[in-house]
Short mmCIF file of C-alpha atoms and ligand atoms in Angstrom, two decimals:
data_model
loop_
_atom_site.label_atom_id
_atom_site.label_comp_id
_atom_site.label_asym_id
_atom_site.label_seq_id
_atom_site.Cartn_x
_atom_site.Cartn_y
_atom_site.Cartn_z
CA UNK A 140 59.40 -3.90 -12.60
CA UNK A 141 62.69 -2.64 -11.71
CA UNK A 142 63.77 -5.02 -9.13
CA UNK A 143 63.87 -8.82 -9.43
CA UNK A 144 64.08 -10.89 -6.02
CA UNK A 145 65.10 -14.37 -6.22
CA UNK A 146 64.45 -16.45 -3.29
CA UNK A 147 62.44 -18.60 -1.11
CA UNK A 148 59.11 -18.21 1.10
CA UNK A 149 60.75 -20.25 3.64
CA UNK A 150 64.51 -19.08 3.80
CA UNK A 151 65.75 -17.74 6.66
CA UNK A 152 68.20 -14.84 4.54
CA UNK A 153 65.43 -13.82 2.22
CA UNK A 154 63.45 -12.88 5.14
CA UNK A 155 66.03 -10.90 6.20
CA UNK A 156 65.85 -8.78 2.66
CA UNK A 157 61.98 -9.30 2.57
CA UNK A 158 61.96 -7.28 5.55
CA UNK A 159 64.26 -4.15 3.86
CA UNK A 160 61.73 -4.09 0.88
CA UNK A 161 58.88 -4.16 3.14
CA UNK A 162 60.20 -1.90 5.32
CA UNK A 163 60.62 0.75 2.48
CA UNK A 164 57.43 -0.48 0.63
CA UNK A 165 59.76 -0.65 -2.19
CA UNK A 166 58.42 -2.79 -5.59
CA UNK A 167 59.97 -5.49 -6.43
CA UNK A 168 58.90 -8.71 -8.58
CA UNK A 169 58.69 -11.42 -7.02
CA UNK A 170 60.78 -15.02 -8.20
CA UNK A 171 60.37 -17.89 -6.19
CA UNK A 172 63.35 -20.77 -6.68
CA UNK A 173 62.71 -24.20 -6.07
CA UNK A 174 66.73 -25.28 -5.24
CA UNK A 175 65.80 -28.98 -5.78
CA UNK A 176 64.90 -28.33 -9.62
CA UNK A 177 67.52 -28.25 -12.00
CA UNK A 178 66.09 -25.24 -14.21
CA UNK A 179 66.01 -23.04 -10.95
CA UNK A 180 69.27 -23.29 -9.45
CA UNK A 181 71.24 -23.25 -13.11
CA UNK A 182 69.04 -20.15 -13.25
CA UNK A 183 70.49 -19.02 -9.62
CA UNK A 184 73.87 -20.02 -10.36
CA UNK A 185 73.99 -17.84 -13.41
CA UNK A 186 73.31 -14.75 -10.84
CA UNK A 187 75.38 -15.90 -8.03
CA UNK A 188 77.78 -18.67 -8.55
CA UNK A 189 77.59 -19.94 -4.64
CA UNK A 190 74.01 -21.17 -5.95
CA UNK A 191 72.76 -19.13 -2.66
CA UNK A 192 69.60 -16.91 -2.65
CA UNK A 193 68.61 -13.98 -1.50
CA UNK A 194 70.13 -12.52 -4.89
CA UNK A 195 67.85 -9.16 -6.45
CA UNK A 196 68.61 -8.33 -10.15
CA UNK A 197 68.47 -4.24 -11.06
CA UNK A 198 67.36 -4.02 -14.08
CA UNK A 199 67.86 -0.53 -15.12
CA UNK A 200 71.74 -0.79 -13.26
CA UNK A 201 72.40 -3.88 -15.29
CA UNK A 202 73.22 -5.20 -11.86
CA UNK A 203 72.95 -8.71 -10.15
CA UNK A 204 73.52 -8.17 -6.08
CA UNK A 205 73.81 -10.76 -3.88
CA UNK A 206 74.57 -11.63 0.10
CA UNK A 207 72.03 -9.85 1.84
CA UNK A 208 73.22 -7.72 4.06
CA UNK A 209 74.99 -5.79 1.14
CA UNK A 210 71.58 -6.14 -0.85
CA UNK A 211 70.13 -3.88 2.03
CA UNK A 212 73.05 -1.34 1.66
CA UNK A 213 72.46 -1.95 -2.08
CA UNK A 214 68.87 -1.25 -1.41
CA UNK A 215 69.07 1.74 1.12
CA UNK A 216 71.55 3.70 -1.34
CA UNK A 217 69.42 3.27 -4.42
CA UNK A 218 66.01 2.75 -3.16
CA UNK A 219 65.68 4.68 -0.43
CA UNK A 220 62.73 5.53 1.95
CA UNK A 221 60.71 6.37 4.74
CA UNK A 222 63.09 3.77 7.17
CA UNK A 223 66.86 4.13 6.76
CA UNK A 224 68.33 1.43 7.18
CA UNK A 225 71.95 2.16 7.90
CA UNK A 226 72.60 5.15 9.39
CA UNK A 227 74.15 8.26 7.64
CA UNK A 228 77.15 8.82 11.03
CA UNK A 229 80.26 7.00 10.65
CA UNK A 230 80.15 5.53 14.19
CA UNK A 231 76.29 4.67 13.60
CA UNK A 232 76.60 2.58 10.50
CA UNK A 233 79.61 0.89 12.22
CA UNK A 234 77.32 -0.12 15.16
CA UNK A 235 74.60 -1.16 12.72
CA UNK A 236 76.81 -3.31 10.63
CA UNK A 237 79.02 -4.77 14.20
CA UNK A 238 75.09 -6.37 15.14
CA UNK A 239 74.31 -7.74 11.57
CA UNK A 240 77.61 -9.63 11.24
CA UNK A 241 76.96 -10.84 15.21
CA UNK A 242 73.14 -12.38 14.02
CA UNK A 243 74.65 -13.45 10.95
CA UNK A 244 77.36 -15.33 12.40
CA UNK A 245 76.70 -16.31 15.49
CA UNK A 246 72.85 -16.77 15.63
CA UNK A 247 72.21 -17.38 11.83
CA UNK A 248 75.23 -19.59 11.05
CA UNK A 249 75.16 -21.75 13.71
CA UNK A 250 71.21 -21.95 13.17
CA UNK A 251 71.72 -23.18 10.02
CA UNK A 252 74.01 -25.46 10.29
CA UNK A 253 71.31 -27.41 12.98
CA UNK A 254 68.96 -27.22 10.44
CA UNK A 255 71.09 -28.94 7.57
CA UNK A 256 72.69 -30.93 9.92
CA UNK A 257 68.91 -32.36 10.39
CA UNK A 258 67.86 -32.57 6.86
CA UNK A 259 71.00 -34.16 5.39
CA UNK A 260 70.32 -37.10 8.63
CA UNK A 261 74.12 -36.83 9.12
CA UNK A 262 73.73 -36.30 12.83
CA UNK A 263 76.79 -34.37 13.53
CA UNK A 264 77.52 -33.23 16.92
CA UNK A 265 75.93 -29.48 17.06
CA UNK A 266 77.06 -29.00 20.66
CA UNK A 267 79.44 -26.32 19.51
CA UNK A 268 76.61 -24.87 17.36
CA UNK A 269 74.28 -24.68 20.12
CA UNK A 270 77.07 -23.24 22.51
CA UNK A 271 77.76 -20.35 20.03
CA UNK A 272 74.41 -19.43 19.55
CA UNK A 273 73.69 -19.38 23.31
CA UNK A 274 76.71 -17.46 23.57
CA UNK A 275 74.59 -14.90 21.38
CA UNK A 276 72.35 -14.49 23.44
CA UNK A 277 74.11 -13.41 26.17
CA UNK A 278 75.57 -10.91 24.46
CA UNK A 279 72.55 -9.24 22.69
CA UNK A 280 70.19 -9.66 26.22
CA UNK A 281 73.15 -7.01 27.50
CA UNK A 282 73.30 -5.05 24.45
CA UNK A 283 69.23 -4.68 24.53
CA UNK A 284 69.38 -3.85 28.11
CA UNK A 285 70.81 -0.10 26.80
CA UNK A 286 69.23 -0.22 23.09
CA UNK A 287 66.08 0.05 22.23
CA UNK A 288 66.47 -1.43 18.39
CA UNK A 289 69.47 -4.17 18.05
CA UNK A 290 71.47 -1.11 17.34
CA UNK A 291 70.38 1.94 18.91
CA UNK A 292 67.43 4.35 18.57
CA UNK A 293 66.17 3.37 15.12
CA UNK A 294 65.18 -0.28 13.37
CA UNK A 295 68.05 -0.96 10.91
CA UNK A 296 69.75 -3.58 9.23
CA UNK A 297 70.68 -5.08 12.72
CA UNK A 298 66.91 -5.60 12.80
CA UNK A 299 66.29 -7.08 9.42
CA UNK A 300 69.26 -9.64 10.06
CA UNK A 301 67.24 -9.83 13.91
CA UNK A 302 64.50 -11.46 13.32
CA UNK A 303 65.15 -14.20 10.71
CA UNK A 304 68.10 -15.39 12.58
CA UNK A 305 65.73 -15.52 16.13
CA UNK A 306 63.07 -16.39 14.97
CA UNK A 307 64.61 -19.73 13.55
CA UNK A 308 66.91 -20.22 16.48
CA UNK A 309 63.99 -20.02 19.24
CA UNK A 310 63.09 -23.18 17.67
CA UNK A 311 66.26 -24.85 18.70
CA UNK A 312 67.52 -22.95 21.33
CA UNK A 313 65.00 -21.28 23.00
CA UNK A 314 66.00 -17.97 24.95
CA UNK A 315 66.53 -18.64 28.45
CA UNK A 316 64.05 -17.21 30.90
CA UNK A 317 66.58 -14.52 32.57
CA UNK A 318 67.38 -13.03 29.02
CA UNK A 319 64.44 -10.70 30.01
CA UNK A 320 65.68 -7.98 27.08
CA UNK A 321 66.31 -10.67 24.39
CA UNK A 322 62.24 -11.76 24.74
CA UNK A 323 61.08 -8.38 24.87
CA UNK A 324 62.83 -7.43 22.31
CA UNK A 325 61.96 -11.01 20.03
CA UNK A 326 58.21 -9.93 20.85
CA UNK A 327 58.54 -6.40 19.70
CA UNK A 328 60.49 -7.66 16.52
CA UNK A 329 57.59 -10.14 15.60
CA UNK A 330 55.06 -7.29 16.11
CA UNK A 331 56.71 -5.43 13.25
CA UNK A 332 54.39 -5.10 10.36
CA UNK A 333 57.11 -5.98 7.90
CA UNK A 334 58.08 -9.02 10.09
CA UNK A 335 54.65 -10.17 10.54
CA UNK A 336 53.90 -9.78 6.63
CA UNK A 337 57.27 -12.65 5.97
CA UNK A 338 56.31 -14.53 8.45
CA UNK A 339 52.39 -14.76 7.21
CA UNK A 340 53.89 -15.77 3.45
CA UNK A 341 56.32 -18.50 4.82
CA UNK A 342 53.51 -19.88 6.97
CA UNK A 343 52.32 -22.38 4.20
CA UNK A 344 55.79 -23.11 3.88
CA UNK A 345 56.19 -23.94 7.19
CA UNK A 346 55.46 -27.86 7.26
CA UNK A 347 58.59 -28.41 4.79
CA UNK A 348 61.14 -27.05 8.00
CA UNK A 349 62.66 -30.17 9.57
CA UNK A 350 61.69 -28.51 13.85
CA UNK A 351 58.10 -27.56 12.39
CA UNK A 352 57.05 -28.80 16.06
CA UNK A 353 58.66 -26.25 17.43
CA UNK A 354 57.39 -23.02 16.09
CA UNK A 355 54.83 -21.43 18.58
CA UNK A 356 50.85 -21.47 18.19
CA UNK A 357 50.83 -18.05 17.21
CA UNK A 358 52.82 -18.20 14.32
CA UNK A 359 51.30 -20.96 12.72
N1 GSH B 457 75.70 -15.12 3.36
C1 GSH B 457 74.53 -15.33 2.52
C2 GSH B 457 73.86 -16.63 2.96
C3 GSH B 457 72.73 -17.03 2.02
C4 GSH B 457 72.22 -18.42 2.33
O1 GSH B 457 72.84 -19.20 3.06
N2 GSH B 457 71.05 -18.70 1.76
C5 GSH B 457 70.46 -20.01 1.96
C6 GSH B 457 68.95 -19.87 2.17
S1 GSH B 457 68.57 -19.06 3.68
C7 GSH B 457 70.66 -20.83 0.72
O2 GSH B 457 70.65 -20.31 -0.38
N3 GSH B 457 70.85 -22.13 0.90
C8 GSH B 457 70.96 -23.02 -0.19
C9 GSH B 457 72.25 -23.74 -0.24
O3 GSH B 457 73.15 -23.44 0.56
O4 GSH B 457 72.38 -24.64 -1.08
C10 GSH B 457 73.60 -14.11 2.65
O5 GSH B 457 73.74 -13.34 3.60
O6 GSH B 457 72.76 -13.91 1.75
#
């Protein structure tokens, strides 16, 4: 197999490259890492020193990539197919990658930070958290208003970083009724075949996430 993927089931960031490889239908092998065993993460560390997965190993580039929005550039240059996922036009791919840093840091981030903030018990105040994401979703309700994909006409990495990032922070924040575009949108996202084929492998995974009570019926 030419492609190695190291990650989790459950992870909110390796959904975000599961969807790319689905997307594209491209092969990969699959390597699940269990972070609380010591084998596993000296094995991750060795890849990616932040001890952080998604990270995908090329083996016929020699190549370790990690973070994954450049694994999907990584991905889209080298393994491309039938869904682009950053545009070709300067002004495009700008857009693109201007609505994958705004899910990854201001839906994603703060997301996470809930979630640890939960595991760990240390029962920080997440007002600010909670603020920034809501703050998100202001701003993407207006942006879908115009936009039929996160970031324009086609599903892109805006997409892929999407629907990991919502579909965790529903669970904590949930999108407030007038955000008419961000639910239609959410609903369209988790209709996605490649979405719906993460989403149906985490799904065992799903007791082990601390607001388990809060994901929906239908995803469970
Ligand atoms: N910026 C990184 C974030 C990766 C990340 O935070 N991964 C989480 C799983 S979703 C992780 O490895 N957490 C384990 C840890 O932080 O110890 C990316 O885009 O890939």
């Amino acid at each position: 197999m030419a492609l190695t993927l190291y990650y989790h089931p459950l992870a909110s960031y390796c959904h975000k490259v599961l969807i790319a490889l689905y997307e594209n239908d491209i092969a990969f092998e699959a390597r699940i890492v269990d972070l609380g065993a010591e084998k596993d993460r000296t094995e991750l560390a060795a890849l990616w020193p932040f001890c952080k997965f998604p990270v995908i190993r090329d083996h016929a580039r020699q190549r370790n990539v990690a973070e994954s929005s450049i694994i999907i550039e990584y991905l889209d240059q080298f393994f491309p197919g039938q869904h682009p996922l950053i545009p070709k036009g300067f002004e495009e791919a700008l857009e693109v990658r201007l609505w994958d840093r705004t899910f990854d840091n201001y839906v994603h981030e703060p997301m996470q930070d809930i979630v640890l903030d939960r595991i760990l018990g240390t029962k920080r105040d997440m007002g600010s958290a909670r603020a920034t994401i809501q703050t998100a979703y202001t701003l993407i309700d207006k942006q879908l208003a115009s936009s039929p994909w996160a970031a324009g006409q086609n599903f892109s990495l805006a997409d892929c970083a999407a629907a990991p990032a919502l579909f965790y922070a529903h669970t904590l924040e949930p999108f407030p009724e007038p955000h008419t575009h961000l639910r239609a949108y959410f609903e369209k996202l988790m209709a996605r075949p490649s979405v719906q084929r993460v989403l149906a492998e985490a799904k065992p995974y799903f007791p082990m996430y601390p607001f388990y009570s809060a994901i929906p019926a239908q995803f469970l």
